[in-house]
Every structure is written in structure tokens, then in C-alpha cells.
JSON list of C-alpha atoms in Angstrom, two decimals:
[
{"chain": "A", "resi": 1, "resn": "UNK", "atom": "CA", "xyz": [-98.84, 8.42, -149.68]},
{"chain": "A", "resi": 2, "resn": "UNK", "atom": "CA", "xyz": [-101.47, 7.54, -151.12]},
{"chain": "A", "resi": 3, "resn": "UNK", "atom": "CA", "xyz": [-103.87, 5.19, -149.74]},
{"chain": "A", "resi": 4, "resn": "UNK", "atom": "CA", "xyz": [-106.09, 3.07, -151.51]},
{"chain": "A", "resi": 5, "resn": "UNK", "atom": "CA", "xyz": [-107.94, 0.90, -149.04]},
{"chain": "A", "resi": 6, "resn": "UNK", "atom": "CA", "xyz": [-109.70, 2.98, -146.27]},
{"chain": "A", "resi": 7, "resn": "UNK", "atom": "CA", "xyz": [-112.48, 2.24, -144.37]},
{"chain": "A", "resi": 8, "resn": "UNK", "atom": "CA", "xyz": [-114.69, 5.28, -143.05]},
{"chain": "A", "resi": 9, "resn": "UNK", "atom": "CA", "xyz": [-116.63, 3.70, -139.64]},
{"chain": "A", "resi": 10, "resn": "UNK", "atom": "CA", "xyz": [-119.56, 6.01, -138.09]},
{"chain": "A", "resi": 11, "resn": "UNK", "atom": "CA", "xyz": [-122.70, 6.71, -138.66]},
{"chain": "A", "resi": 12, "resn": "UNK", "atom": "CA", "xyz": [-125.62, 8.92, -140.35]},
{"chain": "A", "resi": 13, "resn": "UNK", "atom": "CA", "xyz": [-123.26, 12.11, -141.28]},
{"chain": "A", "resi": 14, "resn": "UNK", "atom": "CA", "xyz": [-121.33, 9.66, -143.47]},
{"chain": "A", "resi": 15, "resn": "UNK", "atom": "CA", "xyz": [-124.16, 8.21, -145.45]},
{"chain": "A", "resi": 16, "resn": "UNK", "atom": "CA", "xyz": [-126.03, 11.59, -146.17]},
{"chain": "A", "resi": 17, "resn": "UNK", "atom": "CA", "xyz": [-126.38, 12.71, -149.88]},
{"chain": "A", "resi": 18, "resn": "UNK", "atom": "CA", "xyz": [-125.04, 9.82, -151.15]},
{"chain": "A", "resi": 19, "resn": "UNK", "atom": "CA", "xyz": [-122.00, 9.28, -148.55]},
{"chain": "A", "resi": 20, "resn": "UNK", "atom": "CA", "xyz": [-119.03, 11.01, -148.30]},
{"chain": "A", "resi": 21, "resn": "UNK", "atom": "CA", "xyz": [-116.47, 8.49, -149.49]},
{"chain": "A", "resi": 22, "resn": "UNK", "atom": "CA", "xyz": [-118.15, 8.53, -153.08]},
{"chain": "A", "resi": 23, "resn": "UNK", "atom": "CA", "xyz": [-116.96, 12.28, -152.59]},
{"chain": "A", "resi": 24, "resn": "UNK", "atom": "CA", "xyz": [-114.14, 11.68, -151.06]},
{"chain": "A", "resi": 25, "resn": "UNK", "atom": "CA", "xyz": [-113.35, 8.84, -154.72]},
{"chain": "A", "resi": 26, "resn": "UNK", "atom": "CA", "xyz": [-114.78, 12.19, -156.48]},
{"chain": "A", "resi": 27, "resn": "UNK", "atom": "CA", "xyz": [-112.33, 14.26, -155.73]},
{"chain": "A", "resi": 28, "resn": "UNK", "atom": "CA", "xyz": [-108.99, 11.78, -156.07]},
{"chain": "A", "resi": 29, "resn": "UNK", "atom": "CA", "xyz": [-110.55, 10.67, -159.47]},
{"chain": "A", "resi": 30, "resn": "UNK", "atom": "CA", "xyz": [-110.37, 13.57, -160.77]},
{"chain": "A", "resi": 31, "resn": "UNK", "atom": "CA", "xyz": [-106.87, 14.99, -159.01]},
{"chain": "A", "resi": 32, "resn": "UNK", "atom": "CA", "xyz": [-104.59, 11.56, -159.70]},
{"chain": "A", "resi": 33, "resn": "UNK", "atom": "CA", "xyz": [-106.03, 10.22, -163.11]},
{"chain": "A", "resi": 34, "resn": "UNK", "atom": "CA", "xyz": [-105.07, 6.74, -163.69]},
{"chain": "A", "resi": 35, "resn": "UNK", "atom": "CA", "xyz": [-105.66, 5.90, -160.40]},
{"chain": "A", "resi": 36, "resn": "UNK", "atom": "CA", "xyz": [-109.49, 5.72, -159.60]},
{"chain": "A", "resi": 37, "resn": "UNK", "atom": "CA", "xyz": [-109.21, 1.50, -160.23]},
{"chain": "A", "resi": 38, "resn": "UNK", "atom": "CA", "xyz": [-107.29, 1.23, -157.27]},
{"chain": "A", "resi": 39, "resn": "UNK", "atom": "CA", "xyz": [-109.41, 2.77, -155.05]},
{"chain": "A", "resi": 40, "resn": "UNK", "atom": "CA", "xyz": [-111.31, 0.77, -152.50]},
{"chain": "A", "resi": 41, "resn": "UNK", "atom": "CA", "xyz": [-113.03, 2.41, -149.96]},
{"chain": "A", "resi": 42, "resn": "UNK", "atom": "CA", "xyz": [-115.55, 0.61, -147.56]},
{"chain": "A", "resi": 43, "resn": "UNK", "atom": "CA", "xyz": [-118.38, 3.16, -145.36]},
{"chain": "A", "resi": 44, "resn": "UNK", "atom": "CA", "xyz": [-119.54, 1.19, -141.69]},
{"chain": "A", "resi": 45, "resn": "UNK", "atom": "CA", "xyz": [-122.11, 2.75, -140.70]},
{"chain": "A", "resi": 46, "resn": "UNK", "atom": "CA", "xyz": [-125.05, 2.70, -138.12]},
{"chain": "A", "resi": 47, "resn": "UNK", "atom": "CA", "xyz": [-127.49, 5.67, -137.91]},
{"chain": "A", "resi": 48, "resn": "UNK", "atom": "CA", "xyz": [-127.10, 7.92, -134.23]},
{"chain": "A", "resi": 49, "resn": "UNK", "atom": "CA", "xyz": [-124.12, 5.44, -133.28]},
{"chain": "A", "resi": 50, "resn": "UNK", "atom": "CA", "xyz": [-121.24, 5.78, -130.70]},
{"chain": "A", "resi": 51, "resn": "UNK", "atom": "CA", "xyz": [-117.91, 4.96, -131.74]},
{"chain": "A", "resi": 52, "resn": "UNK", "atom": "CA", "xyz": [-118.06, 2.47, -129.09]},
{"chain": "A", "resi": 53, "resn": "UNK", "atom": "CA", "xyz": [-120.62, 0.30, -131.36]},
{"chain": "A", "resi": 54, "resn": "UNK", "atom": "CA", "xyz": [-118.67, -0.96, -134.23]},
{"chain": "A", "resi": 55, "resn": "UNK", "atom": "CA", "xyz": [-116.82, -4.09, -133.92]},
{"chain": "A", "resi": 56, "resn": "UNK", "atom": "CA", "xyz": [-113.84, -3.07, -134.66]},
{"chain": "A", "resi": 57, "resn": "UNK", "atom": "CA", "xyz": [-111.70, -6.58, -134.64]},
{"chain": "A", "resi": 58, "resn": "UNK", "atom": "CA", "xyz": [-114.28, -8.03, -137.46]},
{"chain": "A", "resi": 59, "resn": "UNK", "atom": "CA", "xyz": [-114.67, -4.80, -139.75]},
{"chain": "A", "resi": 60, "resn": "UNK", "atom": "CA", "xyz": [-110.67, -4.36, -140.14]},
{"chain": "A", "resi": 61, "resn": "UNK", "atom": "CA", "xyz": [-109.92, -7.96, -140.14]},
{"chain": "A", "resi": 62, "resn": "UNK", "atom": "CA", "xyz": [-108.43, -8.36, -144.39]},
{"chain": "A", "resi": 63, "resn": "UNK", "atom": "CA", "xyz": [-110.89, -10.28, -146.33]},
{"chain": "A", "resi": 64, "resn": "UNK", "atom": "CA", "xyz": [-113.75, -9.62, -143.97]},
{"chain": "A", "resi": 65, "resn": "UNK", "atom": "CA", "xyz": [-115.97, -7.17, -145.27]},
{"chain": "A", "resi": 66, "resn": "UNK", "atom": "CA", "xyz": [-114.79, -7.32, -149.32]},
{"chain": "A", "resi": 67, "resn": "UNK", "atom": "CA", "xyz": [-111.63, -5.99, -149.33]},
{"chain": "A", "resi": 68, "resn": "UNK", "atom": "CA", "xyz": [-108.33, -8.72, -149.30]},
{"chain": "A", "resi": 69, "resn": "UNK", "atom": "CA", "xyz": [-105.72, -6.39, -147.94]},
{"chain": "A", "resi": 70, "resn": "UNK", "atom": "CA", "xyz": [-105.51, -4.71, -144.80]},
{"chain": "A", "resi": 71, "resn": "UNK", "atom": "CA", "xyz": [-107.07, -1.43, -144.93]},
{"chain": "A", "resi": 72, "resn": "UNK", "atom": "CA", "xyz": [-104.27, 1.52, -144.73]},
{"chain": "A", "resi": 73, "resn": "UNK", "atom": "CA", "xyz": [-106.55, 4.11, -143.19]},
{"chain": "A", "resi": 74, "resn": "UNK", "atom": "CA", "xyz": [-108.99, 3.71, -140.86]},
{"chain": "A", "resi": 75, "resn": "UNK", "atom": "CA", "xyz": [-111.44, 6.93, -140.45]},
{"chain": "A", "resi": 76, "resn": "UNK", "atom": "CA", "xyz": [-113.30, 7.06, -137.38]},
{"chain": "A", "resi": 77, "resn": "UNK", "atom": "CA", "xyz": [-116.25, 9.58, -135.96]},
{"chain": "A", "resi": 78, "resn": "UNK", "atom": "CA", "xyz": [-118.34, 9.87, -133.30]},
{"chain": "A", "resi": 79, "resn": "UNK", "atom": "CA", "xyz": [-121.59, 11.03, -132.50]},
{"chain": "A", "resi": 80, "resn": "UNK", "atom": "CA", "xyz": [-122.70, 14.24, -133.26]},
{"chain": "A", "resi": 81, "resn": "UNK", "atom": "CA", "xyz": [-122.64, 14.73, -129.10]},
{"chain": "A", "resi": 82, "resn": "UNK", "atom": "CA", "xyz": [-119.98, 12.85, -127.72]},
{"chain": "A", "resi": 83, "resn": "UNK", "atom": "CA", "xyz": [-117.98, 16.25, -126.53]},
{"chain": "A", "resi": 84, "resn": "UNK", "atom": "CA", "xyz": [-120.55, 17.89, -124.76]},
{"chain": "A", "resi": 85, "resn": "UNK", "atom": "CA", "xyz": [-121.29, 15.80, -121.99]},
{"chain": "A", "resi": 86, "resn": "UNK", "atom": "CA", "xyz": [-117.77, 14.61, -120.18]},
{"chain": "A", "resi": 87, "resn": "UNK", "atom": "CA", "xyz": [-119.20, 11.00, -119.65]},
{"chain": "A", "resi": 88, "resn": "UNK", "atom": "CA", "xyz": [-119.55, 10.52, -123.67]},
{"chain": "A", "resi": 89, "resn": "UNK", "atom": "CA", "xyz": [-116.36, 12.07, -124.00]},
{"chain": "A", "resi": 90, "resn": "UNK", "atom": "CA", "xyz": [-114.58, 9.81, -122.14]},
{"chain": "A", "resi": 91, "resn": "UNK", "atom": "CA", "xyz": [-116.05, 6.93, -123.42]},
{"chain": "A", "resi": 92, "resn": "UNK", "atom": "CA", "xyz": [-115.24, 8.22, -127.51]},
{"chain": "A", "resi": 93, "resn": "UNK", "atom": "CA", "xyz": [-111.44, 8.89, -125.94]},
{"chain": "A", "resi": 94, "resn": "UNK", "atom": "CA", "xyz": [-111.26, 5.37, -124.75]},
{"chain": "A", "resi": 95, "resn": "UNK", "atom": "CA", "xyz": [-112.92, 4.10, -127.88]},
{"chain": "A", "resi": 96, "resn": "UNK", "atom": "CA", "xyz": [-110.33, 5.45, -129.35]},
{"chain": "A", "resi": 97, "resn": "UNK", "atom": "CA", "xyz": [-107.52, 4.36, -127.53]},
{"chain": "A", "resi": 98, "resn": "UNK", "atom": "CA", "xyz": [-108.87, 0.63, -127.99]},
{"chain": "A", "resi": 99, "resn": "UNK", "atom": "CA", "xyz": [-109.42, 0.83, -131.65]},
{"chain": "A", "resi": 100, "resn": "UNK", "atom": "CA", "xyz": [-105.94, 1.95, -132.23]},
{"chain": "A", "resi": 101, "resn": "UNK", "atom": "CA", "xyz": [-103.75, -0.58, -131.68]},
{"chain": "A", "resi": 102, "resn": "UNK", "atom": "CA", "xyz": [-105.91, -3.15, -133.62]},
{"chain": "A", "resi": 103, "resn": "UNK", "atom": "CA", "xyz": [-106.26, -0.78, -136.58]},
{"chain": "A", "resi": 104, "resn": "UNK", "atom": "CA", "xyz": [-101.91, -0.40, -136.17]},
{"chain": "A", "resi": 105, "resn": "UNK", "atom": "CA", "xyz": [-101.28, -4.36, -136.24]},
{"chain": "A", "resi": 106, "resn": "UNK", "atom": "CA", "xyz": [-103.73, -4.87, -139.45]},
{"chain": "A", "resi": 107, "resn": "UNK", "atom": "CA", "xyz": [-100.71, -2.30, -140.83]},
{"chain": "A", "resi": 108, "resn": "UNK", "atom": "CA", "xyz": [-103.22, 0.78, -140.40]},
{"chain": "A", "resi": 109, "resn": "UNK", "atom": "CA", "xyz": [-103.47, 4.36, -139.07]},
{"chain": "A", "resi": 110, "resn": "UNK", "atom": "CA", "xyz": [-106.06, 5.67, -137.59]},
{"chain": "A", "resi": 111, "resn": "UNK", "atom": "CA", "xyz": [-107.97, 9.12, -138.77]},
{"chain": "A", "resi": 112, "resn": "UNK", "atom": "CA", "xyz": [-110.05, 10.94, -136.50]},
{"chain": "A", "resi": 113, "resn": "UNK", "atom": "CA", "xyz": [-113.25, 12.97, -138.19]},
{"chain": "A", "resi": 114, "resn": "UNK", "atom": "CA", "xyz": [-114.58, 15.72, -136.28]},
{"chain": "A", "resi": 115, "resn": "UNK", "atom": "CA", "xyz": [-117.69, 16.71, -136.79]},
{"chain": "A", "resi": 116, "resn": "UNK", "atom": "CA", "xyz": [-119.58, 19.61, -137.21]},
{"chain": "A", "resi": 117, "resn": "UNK", "atom": "CA", "xyz": [-121.01, 21.96, -134.41]},
{"chain": "A", "resi": 118, "resn": "UNK", "atom": "CA", "xyz": [-124.48, 22.10, -134.68]},
{"chain": "A", "resi": 119, "resn": "UNK", "atom": "CA", "xyz": [-126.38, 24.88, -136.35]},
{"chain": "A", "resi": 120, "resn": "UNK", "atom": "CA", "xyz": [-130.01, 26.61, -136.29]},
{"chain": "A", "resi": 121, "resn": "UNK", "atom": "CA", "xyz": [-132.67, 24.78, -135.63]},
{"chain": "A", "resi": 122, "resn": "UNK", "atom": "CA", "xyz": [-131.20, 22.23, -133.44]},
{"chain": "A", "resi": 123, "resn": "UNK", "atom": "CA", "xyz": [-132.16, 22.44, -130.29]},
{"chain": "A", "resi": 124, "resn": "UNK", "atom": "CA", "xyz": [-128.69, 21.97, -129.15]},
{"chain": "A", "resi": 125, "resn": "UNK", "atom": "CA", "xyz": [-126.83, 24.87, -130.13]},
{"chain": "A", "resi": 126, "resn": "UNK", "atom": "CA", "xyz": [-124.48, 26.37, -128.45]},
{"chain": "A", "resi": 127, "resn": "UNK", "atom": "CA", "xyz": [-121.40, 29.21, -127.92]},
{"chain": "A", "resi": 128, "resn": "UNK", "atom": "CA", "xyz": [-118.87, 27.08, -126.70]},
{"chain": "A", "resi": 129, "resn": "UNK", "atom": "CA", "xyz": [-119.92, 23.51, -128.77]},
{"chain": "A", "resi": 130, "resn": "UNK", "atom": "CA", "xyz": [-117.46, 23.69, -131.57]},
{"chain": "A", "resi": 131, "resn": "UNK", "atom": "CA", "xyz": [-114.54, 24.52, -129.08]},
{"chain": "A", "resi": 132, "resn": "UNK", "atom": "CA", "xyz": [-115.31, 21.14, -127.10]},
{"chain": "A", "resi": 133, "resn": "UNK", "atom": "CA", "xyz": [-115.64, 19.27, -130.33]},
{"chain": "A", "resi": 134, "resn": "UNK", "atom": "CA", "xyz": [-112.58, 20.08, -131.57]},
{"chain": "A", "resi": 135, "resn": "UNK", "atom": "CA", "xyz": [-110.29, 19.83, -127.64]},
{"chain": "A", "resi": 136, "resn": "UNK", "atom": "CA", "xyz": [-111.63, 15.88, -127.64]},
{"chain": "A", "resi": 137, "resn": "UNK", "atom": "CA", "xyz": [-110.63, 15.43, -131.41]},
{"chain": "A", "resi": 138, "resn": "UNK", "atom": "CA", "xyz": [-107.85, 17.13, -131.17]},
{"chain": "A", "resi": 139, "resn": "UNK", "atom": "CA", "xyz": [-106.20, 15.74, -127.84]},
{"chain": "A", "resi": 140, "resn": "UNK", "atom": "CA", "xyz": [-106.74, 12.58, -128.49]},
{"chain": "A", "resi": 141, "resn": "UNK", "atom": "CA", "xyz": [-105.61, 12.54, -132.09]},
{"chain": "A", "resi": 142, "resn": "UNK", "atom": "CA", "xyz": [-101.92, 13.73, -130.83]},
{"chain": "A", "resi": 143, "resn": "UNK", "atom": "CA", "xyz": [-102.07, 11.03, -127.86]},
{"chain": "A", "resi": 144, "resn": "UNK", "atom": "CA", "xyz": [-102.39, 7.94, -130.39]},
{"chain": "A", "resi": 145, "resn": "UNK", "atom": "CA", "xyz": [-100.66, 9.73, -133.24]},
{"chain": "A", "resi": 146, "resn": "UNK", "atom": "CA", "xyz": [-104.00, 9.82, -136.12]},
{"chain": "A", "resi": 147, "resn": "UNK", "atom": "CA", "xyz": [-103.96, 12.01, -138.58]},
{"chain": "A", "resi": 148, "resn": "UNK", "atom": "CA", "xyz": [-106.67, 14.80, -137.88]},
{"chain": "A", "resi": 149, "resn": "UNK", "atom": "CA", "xyz": [-109.23, 15.59, -140.37]},
{"chain": "A", "resi": 150, "resn": "UNK", "atom": "CA", "xyz": [-110.88, 18.80, -139.37]},
{"chain": "A", "resi": 151, "resn": "UNK", "atom": "CA", "xyz": [-114.15, 18.84, -140.54]},
{"chain": "A", "resi": 152, "resn": "UNK", "atom": "CA", "xyz": [-115.79, 20.99, -137.61]},
{"chain": "A", "resi": 153, "resn": "UNK", "atom": "CA", "xyz": [-113.44, 23.50, -138.26]},
{"chain": "A", "resi": 154, "resn": "UNK", "atom": "CA", "xyz": [-114.33, 23.63, -141.67]},
{"chain": "A", "resi": 155, "resn": "UNK", "atom": "CA", "xyz": [-117.97, 23.95, -141.39]},
{"chain": "A", "resi": 156, "resn": "UNK", "atom": "CA", "xyz": [-117.13, 26.82, -138.95]},
{"chain": "A", "resi": 157, "resn": "UNK", "atom": "CA", "xyz": [-114.42, 28.51, -141.22]},
{"chain": "A", "resi": 158, "resn": "UNK", "atom": "CA", "xyz": [-117.08, 28.41, -144.40]},
{"chain": "A", "resi": 159, "resn": "UNK", "atom": "CA", "xyz": [-119.69, 29.80, -142.35]},
{"chain": "A", "resi": 160, "resn": "UNK", "atom": "CA", "xyz": [-117.87, 32.71, -141.08]},
{"chain": "A", "resi": 161, "resn": "UNK", "atom": "CA", "xyz": [-117.01, 33.74, -144.83]},
{"chain": "A", "resi": 162, "resn": "UNK", "atom": "CA", "xyz": [-120.17, 32.92, -146.65]},
{"chain": "A", "resi": 163, "resn": "UNK", "atom": "CA", "xyz": [-122.90, 32.62, -144.02]},
{"chain": "A", "resi": 164, "resn": "UNK", "atom": "CA", "xyz": [-125.64, 32.57, -146.79]},
{"chain": "A", "resi": 165, "resn": "UNK", "atom": "CA", "xyz": [-124.03, 29.58, -148.05]},
{"chain": "A", "resi": 166, "resn": "UNK", "atom": "CA", "xyz": [-126.00, 26.41, -146.19]},
{"chain": "A", "resi": 167, "resn": "UNK", "atom": "CA", "xyz": [-123.78, 23.39, -145.17]},
{"chain": "A", "resi": 168, "resn": "UNK", "atom": "CA", "xyz": [-126.20, 21.80, -142.61]},
{"chain": "A", "resi": 169, "resn": "UNK", "atom": "CA", "xyz": [-129.69, 20.13, -143.47]},
{"chain": "A", "resi": 170, "resn": "UNK", "atom": "CA", "xyz": [-132.33, 22.92, -143.15]},
{"chain": "A", "resi": 171, "resn": "UNK", "atom": "CA", "xyz": [-134.72, 20.58, -141.13]},
{"chain": "A", "resi": 172, "resn": "UNK", "atom": "CA", "xyz": [-132.65, 19.31, -138.50]},
{"chain": "A", "resi": 173, "resn": "UNK", "atom": "CA", "xyz": [-129.51, 21.78, -138.32]},
{"chain": "A", "resi": 174, "resn": "UNK", "atom": "CA", "xyz": [-127.41, 18.64, -137.53]},
{"chain": "A", "resi": 175, "resn": "UNK", "atom": "CA", "xyz": [-126.66, 16.36, -140.81]},
{"chain": "A", "resi": 176, "resn": "UNK", "atom": "CA", "xyz": [-125.06, 17.88, -143.45]},
{"chain": "A", "resi": 177, "resn": "UNK", "atom": "CA", "xyz": [-125.90, 19.18, -146.69]},
{"chain": "A", "resi": 178, "resn": "UNK", "atom": "CA", "xyz": [-124.97, 18.87, -150.30]},
{"chain": "A", "resi": 179, "resn": "UNK", "atom": "CA", "xyz": [-122.48, 21.23, -150.04]},
{"chain": "A", "resi": 180, "resn": "UNK", "atom": "CA", "xyz": [-121.36, 20.37, -146.43]},
{"chain": "A", "resi": 181, "resn": "UNK", "atom": "CA", "xyz": [-120.68, 16.66, -147.93]},
{"chain": "A", "resi": 182, "resn": "UNK", "atom": "CA", "xyz": [-119.36, 17.79, -150.31]},
{"chain": "A", "resi": 183, "resn": "UNK", "atom": "CA", "xyz": [-116.70, 20.23, -147.96]},
{"chain": "A", "resi": 184, "resn": "UNK", "atom": "CA", "xyz": [-116.53, 17.37, -145.53]},
{"chain": "A", "resi": 185, "resn": "UNK", "atom": "CA", "xyz": [-115.29, 15.27, -148.20]},
{"chain": "A", "resi": 186, "resn": "UNK", "atom": "CA", "xyz": [-112.71, 18.11, -149.38]},
{"chain": "A", "resi": 187, "resn": "UNK", "atom": "CA", "xyz": [-111.12, 17.64, -146.09]},
{"chain": "A", "resi": 188, "resn": "UNK", "atom": "CA", "xyz": [-111.34, 14.51, -146.29]},
{"chain": "A", "resi": 189, "resn": "UNK", "atom": "CA", "xyz": [-109.10, 14.69, -149.43]},
{"chain": "A", "resi": 190, "resn": "UNK", "atom": "CA", "xyz": [-106.55, 16.79, -148.40]},
{"chain": "A", "resi": 191, "resn": "UNK", "atom": "CA", "xyz": [-105.92, 15.95, -145.05]},
{"chain": "A", "resi": 192, "resn": "UNK", "atom": "CA", "xyz": [-105.52, 12.32, -146.24]},
{"chain": "A", "resi": 193, "resn": "UNK", "atom": "CA", "xyz": [-103.87, 12.98, -149.46]},
{"chain": "A", "resi": 194, "resn": "UNK", "atom": "CA", "xyz": [-101.87, 15.83, -148.63]},
{"chain": "A", "resi": 195, "resn": "UNK", "atom": "CA", "xyz": [-103.07, 16.60, -151.87]},
{"chain": "A", "resi": 196, "resn": "UNK", "atom": "CA", "xyz": [-104.82, 20.59, -152.77]},
{"chain": "A", "resi": 197, "resn": "UNK", "atom": "CA", "xyz": [-108.45, 20.07, -153.17]},
{"chain": "A", "resi": 198, "resn": "UNK", "atom": "CA", "xyz": [-108.51, 24.06, -154.98]},
{"chain": "A", "resi": 199, "resn": "UNK", "atom": "CA", "xyz": [-109.06, 23.63, -158.71]},
{"chain": "A", "resi": 200, "resn": "UNK", "atom": "CA", "xyz": [-110.35, 19.88, -158.97]},
{"chain": "A", "resi": 201, "resn": "UNK", "atom": "CA", "xyz": [-112.51, 19.40, -160.83]},
{"chain": "A", "resi": 202, "resn": "UNK", "atom": "CA", "xyz": [-115.18, 17.17, -159.40]},
{"chain": "A", "resi": 203, "resn": "UNK", "atom": "CA", "xyz": [-118.78, 18.60, -159.06]},
{"chain": "A", "resi": 204, "resn": "UNK", "atom": "CA", "xyz": [-120.63, 15.67, -158.21]},
{"chain": "A", "resi": 205, "resn": "UNK", "atom": "CA", "xyz": [-122.05, 15.47, -162.12]},
{"chain": "A", "resi": 206, "resn": "UNK", "atom": "CA", "xyz": [-122.15, 19.41, -162.13]},
{"chain": "A", "resi": 207, "resn": "UNK", "atom": "CA", "xyz": [-124.94, 19.49, -158.92]},
{"chain": "A", "resi": 208, "resn": "UNK", "atom": "CA", "xyz": [-121.95, 22.31, -156.79]},
{"chain": "A", "resi": 209, "resn": "UNK", "atom": "CA", "xyz": [-122.01, 25.41, -158.66]},
{"chain": "A", "resi": 210, "resn": "UNK", "atom": "CA", "xyz": [-118.21, 26.35, -159.75]},
{"chain": "A", "resi": 211, "resn": "UNK", "atom": "CA", "xyz": [-118.07, 29.32, -157.58]},
{"chain": "A", "resi": 212, "resn": "UNK", "atom": "CA", "xyz": [-119.41, 27.48, -154.39]},
{"chain": "A", "resi": 213, "resn": "UNK", "atom": "CA", "xyz": [-116.92, 24.43, -155.04]},
{"chain": "A", "resi": 214, "resn": "UNK", "atom": "CA", "xyz": [-113.80, 26.63, -155.80]},
{"chain": "A", "resi": 215, "resn": "UNK", "atom": "CA", "xyz": [-115.00, 28.35, -152.00]},
{"chain": "A", "resi": 216, "resn": "UNK", "atom": "CA", "xyz": [-115.18, 25.46, -150.35]},
{"chain": "A", "resi": 217, "resn": "UNK", "atom": "CA", "xyz": [-111.91, 23.98, -151.96]},
{"chain": "A", "resi": 218, "resn": "UNK", "atom": "CA", "xyz": [-110.17, 26.98, -150.64]},
{"chain": "A", "resi": 219, "resn": "UNK", "atom": "CA", "xyz": [-111.69, 26.84, -147.27]},
{"chain": "A", "resi": 220, "resn": "UNK", "atom": "CA", "xyz": [-111.23, 23.28, -147.14]},
{"chain": "A", "resi": 221, "resn": "UNK", "atom": "CA", "xyz": [-107.39, 23.93, -147.98]},
{"chain": "A", "resi": 222, "resn": "UNK", "atom": "CA", "xyz": [-106.54, 26.50, -145.42]},
{"chain": "A", "resi": 223, "resn": "UNK", "atom": "CA", "xyz": [-107.86, 24.81, -142.70]},
{"chain": "A", "resi": 224, "resn": "UNK", "atom": "CA", "xyz": [-106.26, 21.88, -143.29]},
{"chain": "A", "resi": 225, "resn": "UNK", "atom": "CA", "xyz": [-103.07, 23.18, -143.80]},
{"chain": "A", "resi": 226, "resn": "UNK", "atom": "CA", "xyz": [-103.41, 25.81, -140.85]},
{"chain": "A", "resi": 227, "resn": "UNK", "atom": "CA", "xyz": [-104.24, 22.31, -138.67]},
{"chain": "A", "resi": 228, "resn": "UNK", "atom": "CA", "xyz": [-101.32, 20.54, -139.99]},
{"chain": "A", "resi": 229, "resn": "UNK", "atom": "CA", "xyz": [-99.18, 23.33, -139.34]},
{"chain": "A", "resi": 230, "resn": "UNK", "atom": "CA", "xyz": [-100.51, 23.87, -135.22]},
{"chain": "A", "resi": 231, "resn": "UNK", "atom": "CA", "xyz": [-99.95, 19.75, -135.28]},
{"chain": "A", "resi": 232, "resn": "UNK", "atom": "CA", "xyz": [-96.47, 19.89, -136.18]},
{"chain": "A", "resi": 233, "resn": "UNK", "atom": "CA", "xyz": [-95.01, 22.95, -133.75]},
{"chain": "A", "resi": 234, "resn": "UNK", "atom": "CA", "xyz": [-97.07, 21.03, -130.76]}
]
């Protein structure tokens, strides 16, 4: 109900803007008084990596990377282009299928971090990219019983409502801006803790404007709630 030990396994999408797990911790600390000292988050990232580059058995072994007890949740993210080609898509799915039993054997649960689609000026922008990403992550999440963290859908929903608010790095259209990382953290918080981020006081030391924070919190809550409702109906 309140996971304290979480391992984030992924790539540069995690470590931009002082790392995703830092912002998730901010939401949890602001929303759950007295719980902050118990949180043990770790982030294992390799820039440009695909999921299979990570040694899952080594990373999840209790005590191996500084956390004595087993991780309760392991959040997996693939490469941003995995869903765009059949070969890389299949490799990602096979890797999740292989990683999930290892995570479960340690007593944990798998969560899948749905990456956002590219935005201009990225050269691989295409209208159907998000549908491919969403289908890949949601289908394998259903198959293995993983928690789906629909960050990609939240980025799309935010752009539909506020196209002026840049969630991607303006130079590459791939990595998250600070607002993008904040939104991603709000989605993780809502999906993993079942907590409503709307009204949460965390704004990264005041660097996120109050009206921007509220918008992103509302998007995160609505997307996670909608995603959870659809999963339950399926």
C-alpha cells in the first residue's frame, strides 16, 4: 500500500533534471508526513540503453546496491525507440517477460514506465508513435500483471490542453524538460501510491510555478485514473 523500497531501472529519461526518483520522493514527502525517512529509492540508469542492458539479477539482489531488504517495486523503462520497430519491440517484451519472474522471486512487483513520444525537432516524430508506445507497454503490462505508469499518455494529454507548456527538451525533442520530469513524477506517484497529486505542495524548491504545478498534477491524476479504470474493465 505504501512502497518504501523502489528501484528505477532505465536510461537518460530518468536522470535528466536531477533524476526522476528525486521528484517522486518530493511528492511522497509532501503528501505523506512522517514517511520520508523510510523511503529507499535507487536509480540504475545507462544512457541510450535498452532494457536488456541491465543485470536484473544483480541489481535486485537484497543488499547488493545498498538496500538491505528486497525492493517492493521495480520500475522498468525501455529505450525511447523500442516500440517503433518490430524487432526492438519484441526484444523489449521478451526482456520484461524475463525480468518479471526475477523481480517476483525477490518478493517485488514489476511496474512499466511508458515513455513519451518524440516531439519536434526530433527527426523521428510521427503521428502514430504514441499509439505504438502505448500498445507495447499496456499489452505486456497486462500479460505479466505489471503496474502501468502511463507517462507517455500524460505528456500527450498535457500538450492537448496546454500546447505552450514545453515538456520536452527544446533542443532534441526527446528528453524531458523540468516540467516534463515533474509531470512524470506526478504520474509515478499517482500510479504507485494510489495517491491524488492534485494540491500536493511539492514544486521542486519553487522552480515549478503554482499554476503549472496544478495543471500537471491534474493531468497526472486524470490520466492515471482513466488508465486504471480501463485496466480494471479489461
